[in-house]
mmCIF file of C-alpha atoms in Angstrom:
data_model
loop_
_atom_site.group_PDB
_atom_site.id
_atom_site.type_symbol
_atom_site.label_atom_id
_atom_site.label_comp_id
_atom_site.label_asym_id
_atom_site.label_seq_id
_atom_site.Cartn_x
_atom_site.Cartn_y
_atom_site.Cartn_z
ATOM 1 C CA MET A 124 69.892 -32.700 77.078
ATOM 2 C CA SER A 125 69.892 -29.237 78.600
ATOM 3 C CA GLN A 126 67.061 -26.730 78.245
ATOM 4 C CA VAL A 127 67.647 -24.267 75.411
ATOM 5 C CA ASN A 128 66.945 -20.568 75.926
ATOM 6 C CA ALA A 129 64.607 -18.711 73.588
ATOM 7 C CA THR A 130 67.252 -17.141 71.378
ATOM 8 C CA ASN A 131 67.626 -16.991 67.628
ATOM 9 C CA SER A 132 71.422 -17.143 67.521
ATOM 10 C CA LEU A 133 72.553 -20.472 66.087
ATOM 11 C CA SER A 134 75.929 -20.323 67.845
ATOM 12 C CA GLN A 135 74.285 -19.528 71.197
ATOM 13 C CA ILE A 136 71.807 -22.376 70.800
ATOM 14 C CA MET A 137 74.594 -24.763 69.761
ATOM 15 C CA SER A 138 76.605 -23.908 72.877
ATOM 16 C CA ASP A 139 73.524 -24.436 75.081
ATOM 17 C CA ILE A 140 72.796 -27.940 73.775
ATOM 18 C CA ASP A 141 74.502 -30.713 75.705
ATOM 19 C CA LEU A 142 74.328 -34.211 74.258
ATOM 20 C CA GLY A 143 76.925 -35.586 76.615
ATOM 21 C CA PRO A 144 80.673 -36.139 76.395
ATOM 22 C CA THR A 145 81.075 -37.159 72.781
ATOM 23 C CA GLY A 146 82.679 -35.697 69.699
ATOM 24 C CA SER A 147 80.926 -38.012 67.280
ATOM 25 C CA VAL A 148 79.981 -36.556 63.920
ATOM 26 C CA GLN A 149 76.496 -38.002 64.351
ATOM 27 C CA PHE A 150 76.051 -36.262 67.694
ATOM 28 C CA MET A 151 77.388 -32.992 66.264
ATOM 29 C CA PHE A 152 74.921 -33.246 63.379
ATOM 30 C CA ALA A 153 72.135 -34.034 65.846
ATOM 31 C CA LYS A 154 73.138 -30.971 67.850
ATOM 32 C CA LEU A 155 72.966 -28.817 64.712
ATOM 33 C CA GLN A 156 69.540 -30.264 63.875
ATOM 34 C CA LEU A 157 68.311 -29.510 67.419
ATOM 35 C CA ALA A 158 69.607 -25.958 67.164
ATOM 36 C CA GLN A 159 67.842 -25.458 63.834
ATOM 37 C CA SER A 160 64.622 -26.873 65.312
ATOM 38 C CA GLU A 161 64.893 -24.390 68.192
ATOM 39 C CA ILE A 162 65.224 -21.480 65.752
ATOM 40 C CA CYS A 163 62.126 -22.702 63.887
ATOM 41 C CA LYS A 164 60.248 -23.061 67.165
ATOM 42 C CA ASN A 165 61.140 -19.492 68.156
ATOM 43 C CA GLN A 166 59.982 -18.197 64.776
ATOM 44 C CA ALA A 167 56.737 -20.171 65.046
ATOM 45 C CA GLU A 168 56.103 -18.708 68.513
ATOM 46 C CA SER A 169 56.677 -15.218 67.106
ATOM 47 C CA TYR A 170 54.106 -15.846 64.362
ATOM 48 C CA MET A 171 51.643 -17.270 66.893
ATOM 49 C CA LYS A 172 51.923 -14.053 68.923
ATOM 50 C CA GLN A 173 51.334 -11.942 65.812
ATOM 51 C CA ILE A 174 48.304 -14.068 64.926
ATOM 52 C CA GLU A 175 46.918 -13.641 68.456
ATOM 53 C CA ASP A 176 47.291 -9.875 68.149
ATOM 54 C CA ILE A 177 45.592 -9.830 64.750
ATOM 55 C CA GLN A 178 42.754 -11.997 66.014
ATOM 56 C CA ALA A 179 42.182 -9.483 68.806
ATOM 57 C CA GLU A 180 42.108 -6.776 66.139
ATOM 58 C CA GLN A 181 39.600 -8.839 64.125
ATOM 59 C CA LYS A 182 37.369 -9.104 67.177
ATOM 60 C CA GLU A 183 37.530 -5.357 67.777
ATOM 61 C CA CYS A 184 36.724 -4.686 64.115
ATOM 62 C CA ALA A 185 33.761 -7.091 64.246
ATOM 63 C CA GLU A 186 32.449 -5.205 67.287
ATOM 64 C CA MET A 187 32.762 -1.914 65.397
ATOM 65 C CA ILE A 188 30.867 -3.404 62.446
ATOM 66 C CA ALA A 189 28.072 -4.620 64.731
ATOM 67 C CA GLN A 190 27.824 -1.197 66.379
ATOM 68 C CA ALA A 191 27.815 0.566 62.990
ATOM 69 C CA ARG A 192 25.018 -1.722 61.786
ATOM 70 C CA GLU A 193 22.949 -0.848 64.851
ATOM 71 C CA LEU A 194 23.502 2.863 64.233
ATOM 72 C CA GLN A 195 22.614 2.443 60.557
ATOM 73 C CA GLN A 196 19.444 0.566 61.465
ATOM 74 C CA ALA A 197 18.447 3.304 63.905
ATOM 75 C CA ALA A 198 18.949 5.896 61.160
ATOM 76 C CA LYS A 199 16.832 3.799 58.754
ATOM 77 C CA ASN A 200 14.055 3.389 61.320
ATOM 78 C CA GLY A 201 13.971 7.064 62.229
ATOM 79 C CA THR A 202 15.114 6.296 65.773
ATOM 80 C CA GLY A 203 18.594 7.810 65.440
ATOM 81 C CA ASP A 204 20.261 9.612 68.323
ATOM 82 C CA CYS A 205 20.809 12.894 66.468
ATOM 83 C CA SER A 206 18.803 15.621 68.208
ATOM 84 C CA TRP A 207 17.860 17.526 65.021
ATOM 85 C CA ASP A 208 17.419 14.542 62.664
ATOM 86 C CA LYS A 209 16.026 11.206 63.875
ATOM 87 C CA ASN A 210 16.950 9.722 60.466
ATOM 88 C CA ALA A 211 20.618 10.010 61.432
ATOM 89 C CA SER A 212 22.908 8.579 64.095
ATOM 90 C CA VAL A 213 25.978 10.098 65.677
ATOM 91 C CA MET A 214 29.209 8.151 65.357
ATOM 92 C CA PRO A 215 30.505 7.574 68.917
ATOM 93 C CA LYS A 216 33.906 9.017 69.832
ATOM 94 C CA GLU A 217 35.485 5.565 70.307
ATOM 95 C CA MET A 218 34.403 4.646 66.772
ATOM 96 C CA VAL A 219 35.804 7.911 65.367
ATOM 97 C CA ASP A 220 39.046 7.201 67.222
ATOM 98 C CA TYR A 221 39.104 3.630 65.858
ATOM 99 C CA PHE A 222 38.611 4.820 62.265
ATOM 100 C CA ASN A 223 41.308 7.467 62.642
ATOM 101 C CA GLU A 224 43.766 5.174 64.450
ATOM 102 C CA LYS A 225 43.472 2.451 61.806
ATOM 103 C CA GLY A 226 43.444 4.860 58.879
ATOM 104 C CA ILE A 227 39.965 3.763 57.812
ATOM 105 C CA SER A 228 38.001 6.298 55.807
ATOM 106 C CA PHE A 229 34.506 7.286 56.874
ATOM 107 C CA ASP A 230 31.859 9.561 55.466
ATOM 108 C CA THR A 231 32.516 13.264 55.997
ATOM 109 C CA CYS A 232 30.066 14.708 53.466
ATOM 110 C CA GLY A 233 28.953 17.256 56.059
ATOM 111 C CA GLY A 234 32.533 18.465 56.382
ATOM 112 C CA GLU A 235 35.443 17.725 58.698
ATOM 113 C CA GLY A 236 34.207 16.870 62.164
ATOM 114 C CA ASP A 237 30.792 15.740 60.907
ATOM 115 C CA TYR A 238 30.031 12.530 62.758
ATOM 116 C CA VAL A 239 26.290 12.527 62.075
ATOM 117 C CA HIS A 240 25.370 9.926 59.442
ATOM 118 C CA ASN A 241 22.195 8.867 57.692
ATOM 119 C CA ALA A 242 21.630 5.270 56.550
ATOM 120 C CA ASP A 243 23.459 5.757 53.216
ATOM 121 C CA GLU A 244 26.440 7.348 54.928
ATOM 122 C CA TRP A 245 26.518 4.450 57.382
ATOM 123 C CA ASP A 246 26.587 2.129 54.374
ATOM 124 C CA TYR A 247 29.842 3.785 53.256
ATOM 125 C CA ASN A 248 31.287 3.488 56.772
ATOM 126 C CA LEU A 249 30.322 -0.187 56.935
ATOM 127 C CA LYS A 250 31.985 -0.882 53.579
ATOM 128 C CA SER A 251 35.166 0.754 54.844
ATOM 129 C CA LEU A 252 35.095 -1.368 58.008
ATOM 130 C CA THR A 253 34.374 -4.528 56.020
ATOM 131 C CA ASN A 254 37.288 -3.835 53.661
ATOM 132 C CA TYR A 255 39.566 -3.323 56.652
ATOM 133 C CA GLN A 256 38.318 -6.577 58.162
ATOM 134 C CA GLU A 257 39.167 -8.395 54.909
ATOM 135 C CA GLN A 258 42.687 -6.930 54.974
ATOM 136 C CA ILE A 259 43.129 -8.230 58.502
ATOM 137 C CA GLY A 260 41.858 -11.655 57.420
ATOM 138 C CA THR A 261 44.342 -11.774 54.547
ATOM 139 C CA LYS A 262 47.187 -10.895 56.895
ATOM 140 C CA THR A 263 46.098 -13.671 59.269
ATOM 141 C CA GLN A 264 46.062 -16.218 56.447
ATOM 142 C CA THR A 265 49.545 -15.184 55.331
ATOM 143 C CA LEU A 266 50.909 -15.516 58.859
ATOM 144 C CA MET A 267 49.226 -18.927 59.200
ATOM 145 C CA VAL A 268 51.050 -20.129 56.080
ATOM 146 C CA TYR A 269 54.373 -18.955 57.543
ATOM 147 C CA LEU A 270 53.522 -20.581 60.862
ATOM 148 C CA GLN A 271 52.760 -23.910 59.190
ATOM 149 C CA ASP A 272 56.047 -23.689 57.297
ATOM 150 C CA PHE A 273 58.063 -23.172 60.484
ATOM 151 C CA ILE A 274 56.204 -25.971 62.250
ATOM 152 C CA GLY A 275 57.007 -28.290 59.333
ATOM 153 C CA GLN A 276 60.665 -27.282 59.430
ATOM 154 C CA TYR A 277 60.723 -27.742 63.206
ATOM 155 C CA ASN A 278 59.342 -31.266 62.891
ATOM 156 C CA SER A 279 61.795 -32.116 60.127
ATOM 157 C CA TYR A 280 64.838 -30.884 62.076
ATOM 158 C CA LEU A 281 63.670 -32.610 65.238
ATOM 159 C CA GLN A 282 63.151 -35.874 63.384
ATOM 160 C CA GLY A 283 66.630 -35.533 61.845
ATOM 161 C CA ALA A 284 68.158 -34.981 65.283
ATOM 162 C CA ASN A 285 66.354 -37.985 66.743
ATOM 163 C CA THR A 286 67.478 -40.159 63.838
ATOM 164 C CA GLN A 287 71.117 -39.094 64.287
ATOM 165 C CA ILE A 288 70.996 -39.688 68.039
ATOM 166 C CA ALA A 289 69.526 -43.154 67.474
ATOM 167 C CA ASN A 290 72.217 -43.916 64.868
ATOM 168 C CA ALA A 291 74.972 -42.706 67.189
ATOM 169 C CA ASN A 292 73.610 -44.798 70.045
ATOM 170 C CA GLN A 293 73.466 -47.838 67.778
ATOM 171 C CA THR A 294 77.081 -47.245 66.754
ATOM 172 C CA LEU A 295 78.164 -46.910 70.396
ATOM 173 C CA THR A 296 76.250 -50.054 71.328
ATOM 174 C CA SER A 297 77.939 -51.961 68.484
ATOM 175 C CA ILE A 298 81.351 -50.742 69.587
ATOM 176 C CA ALA A 299 80.608 -51.710 73.184
ATOM 177 C CA ARG A 300 79.654 -55.234 72.064
ATOM 178 C CA GLY A 301 82.797 -55.460 69.975
ATOM 179 C CA GLN A 302 80.973 -55.851 66.670
#
């Protein structure tokens, strides 16, 4: 059997599969089953890549949550990094950028461009980050369900192809023996 390229076109995959010089219906069905399994495999790989990307996003979000908790704790303890109010912490630029890039709301009670937050304001920011993290988790779970579905389909098509190849070989063996 030849190696199949990573393509989603059924006709392209069918032309790439070589089961030898036979026109048997069983071999043609096996070829179709192999092509369908290849499509499922390609889809599964696509979902795995999306899941990898989302898991990286989950890690980044978890790091932002940890950093926000540290800043909130500093504001609670009166050890914040704000020069005029030690009961407040300044949101770092990379965190502001993260919130803005992901469309996550954060406290701006001091007006637009106010990145100084007391403990209560950090609580709001943490809730926003936690909600975003839950959204990411839900998306991951949905993609995992799709991935499992394509893996199941892949296994089913592959098993069907193997069964048809075995049946065709048994038929050819019977013919060769004159049975």
